[in-house]
Coordinates of C-alpha atoms in Angstrom, one line a residue:
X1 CA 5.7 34.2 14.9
X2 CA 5.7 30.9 16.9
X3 CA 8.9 29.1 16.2
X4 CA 6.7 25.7 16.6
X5 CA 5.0 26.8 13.6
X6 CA 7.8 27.5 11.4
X7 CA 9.6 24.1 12.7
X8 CA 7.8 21.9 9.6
X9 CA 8.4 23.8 6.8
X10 CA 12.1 23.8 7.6
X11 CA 12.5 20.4 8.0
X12 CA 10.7 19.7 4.6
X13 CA 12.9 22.4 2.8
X14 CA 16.4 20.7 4.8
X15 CA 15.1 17.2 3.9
X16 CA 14.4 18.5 0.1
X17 CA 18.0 19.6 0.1
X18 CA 19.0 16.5 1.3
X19 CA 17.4 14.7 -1.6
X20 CA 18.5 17.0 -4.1
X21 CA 22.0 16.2 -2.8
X22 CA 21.4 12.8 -3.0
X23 CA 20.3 13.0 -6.9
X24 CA 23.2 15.3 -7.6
X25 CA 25.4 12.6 -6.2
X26 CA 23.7 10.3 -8.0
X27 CA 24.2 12.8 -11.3
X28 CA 27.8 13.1 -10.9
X29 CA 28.6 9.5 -12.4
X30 CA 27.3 10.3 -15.6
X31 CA 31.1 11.3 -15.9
X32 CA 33.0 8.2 -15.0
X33 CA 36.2 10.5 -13.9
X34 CA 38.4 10.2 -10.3
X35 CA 37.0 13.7 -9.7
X36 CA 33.1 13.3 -10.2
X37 CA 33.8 9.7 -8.3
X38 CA 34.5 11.9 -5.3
X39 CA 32.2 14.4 -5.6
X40 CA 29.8 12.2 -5.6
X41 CA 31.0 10.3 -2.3
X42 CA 30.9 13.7 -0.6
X43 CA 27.4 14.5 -2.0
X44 CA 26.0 11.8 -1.3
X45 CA 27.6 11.7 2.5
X46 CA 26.5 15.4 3.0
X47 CA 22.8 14.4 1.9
X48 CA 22.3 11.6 4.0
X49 CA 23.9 13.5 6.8
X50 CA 21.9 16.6 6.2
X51 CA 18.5 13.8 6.3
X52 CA 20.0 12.4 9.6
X53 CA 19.9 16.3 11.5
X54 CA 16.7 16.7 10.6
X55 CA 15.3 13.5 13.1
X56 CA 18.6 13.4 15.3
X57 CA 20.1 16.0 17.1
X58 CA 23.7 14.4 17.4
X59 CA 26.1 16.5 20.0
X60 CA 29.1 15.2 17.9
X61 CA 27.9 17.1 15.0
X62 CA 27.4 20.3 17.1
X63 CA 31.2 20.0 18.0
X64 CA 32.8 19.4 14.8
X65 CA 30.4 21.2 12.0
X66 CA 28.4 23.7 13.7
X67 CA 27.6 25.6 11.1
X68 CA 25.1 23.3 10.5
X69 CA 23.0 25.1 13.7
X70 CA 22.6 28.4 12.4
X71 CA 21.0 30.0 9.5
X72 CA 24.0 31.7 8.1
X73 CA 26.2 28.3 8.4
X74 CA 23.5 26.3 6.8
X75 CA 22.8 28.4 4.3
X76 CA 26.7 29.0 3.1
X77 CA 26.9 25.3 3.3
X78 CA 24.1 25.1 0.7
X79 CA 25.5 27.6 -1.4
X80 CA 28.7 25.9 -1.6
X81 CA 27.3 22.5 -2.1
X82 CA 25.0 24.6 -5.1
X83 CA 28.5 25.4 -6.5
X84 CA 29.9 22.7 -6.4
X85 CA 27.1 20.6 -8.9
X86 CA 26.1 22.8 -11.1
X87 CA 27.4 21.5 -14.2
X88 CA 26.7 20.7 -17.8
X89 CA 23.8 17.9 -17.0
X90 CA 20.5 19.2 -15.9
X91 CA 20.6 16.6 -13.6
X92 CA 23.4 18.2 -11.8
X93 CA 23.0 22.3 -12.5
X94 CA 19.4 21.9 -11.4
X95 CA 19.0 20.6 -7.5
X96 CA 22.7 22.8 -7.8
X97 CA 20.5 26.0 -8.7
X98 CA 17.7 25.1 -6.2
X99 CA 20.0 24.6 -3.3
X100 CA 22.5 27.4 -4.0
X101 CA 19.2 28.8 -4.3
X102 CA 17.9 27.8 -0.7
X103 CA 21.7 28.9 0.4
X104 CA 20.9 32.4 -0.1
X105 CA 17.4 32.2 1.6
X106 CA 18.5 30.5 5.0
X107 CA 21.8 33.3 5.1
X108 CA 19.7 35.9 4.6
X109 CA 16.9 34.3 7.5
X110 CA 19.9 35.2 9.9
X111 CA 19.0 38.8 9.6
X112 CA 15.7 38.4 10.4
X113 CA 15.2 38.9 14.2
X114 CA 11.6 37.7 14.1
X115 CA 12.6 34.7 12.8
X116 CA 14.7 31.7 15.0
X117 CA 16.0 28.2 13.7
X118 CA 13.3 25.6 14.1
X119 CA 14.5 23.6 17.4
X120 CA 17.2 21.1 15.3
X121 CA 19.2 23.8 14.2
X122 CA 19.6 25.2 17.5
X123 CA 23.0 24.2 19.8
X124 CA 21.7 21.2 21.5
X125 CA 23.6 22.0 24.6
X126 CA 22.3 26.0 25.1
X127 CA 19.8 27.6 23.7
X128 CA 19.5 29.7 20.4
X129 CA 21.7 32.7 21.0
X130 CA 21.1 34.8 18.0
X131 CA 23.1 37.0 15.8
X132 CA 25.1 39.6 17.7
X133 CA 23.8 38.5 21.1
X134 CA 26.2 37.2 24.2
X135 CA 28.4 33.8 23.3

């Protein structure tokens, strides 16, 4: 399948994540404790920077969270950031279930050969090497 194609609807499921980071964030301060105050800060730091990958490739991100470039990184990135809301308020367990959800999808993408990252979620300095292939 042409990798062109797929490109989109990536970037509209990573900036939906994003969002639903953003509105967990936003969820957490419906408990006013130290905890949810920085659960929050992260969630809403790893939305916007989640938003920002998807219209700049930044080398600095490649060197310190590359995970972020590959299916299987992403995708137990979302899964943990999943985790990590779902609690008692809809508002929370919901975009937690969705992208826990989407976690699970992109990891298991990284066993499928016909499929390749979408052209942001590729190293920016080399191209995509795929699972099991040469470093």
């Amino acid at each position: 399948m042409d990798p062109a194609l797929l490109s989109q609807p990536f970037r509209l499921v990573n900036l939906g994540v994003a969002a639903l980071m953003i509105i967990g964030a936003i969820a957490q301060y419906g408990d006013i404790t130290p905890q949810h105050i920085i659960e929050s800060i992260y969630l809403f730091t790893f939305g916007l920077s989640t938003a920002l990958l998807e219209f700049r490739n930044i080398p600095q991100v490649y060197r310190y969270a590359s995970f972020m470039f590959s299916f299987i990184g992403r995708g137990c990135f979302y899964a943990f950031v999943g985790s990590v809301l779902y609690h008692k308020s809809p508002w929370s367990w919901v975009p937690g279930l969705i992208i826990g959800i989407v976690g699970v999808a992109y990891a298991a993408l990284e066993f499928v050969p016909s499929i390749e990252p979408p052209e942001n979620m590729r190293d920016p300095d080399s191209g995509y090497d795929g699972l099991g292939e040469g470093v």
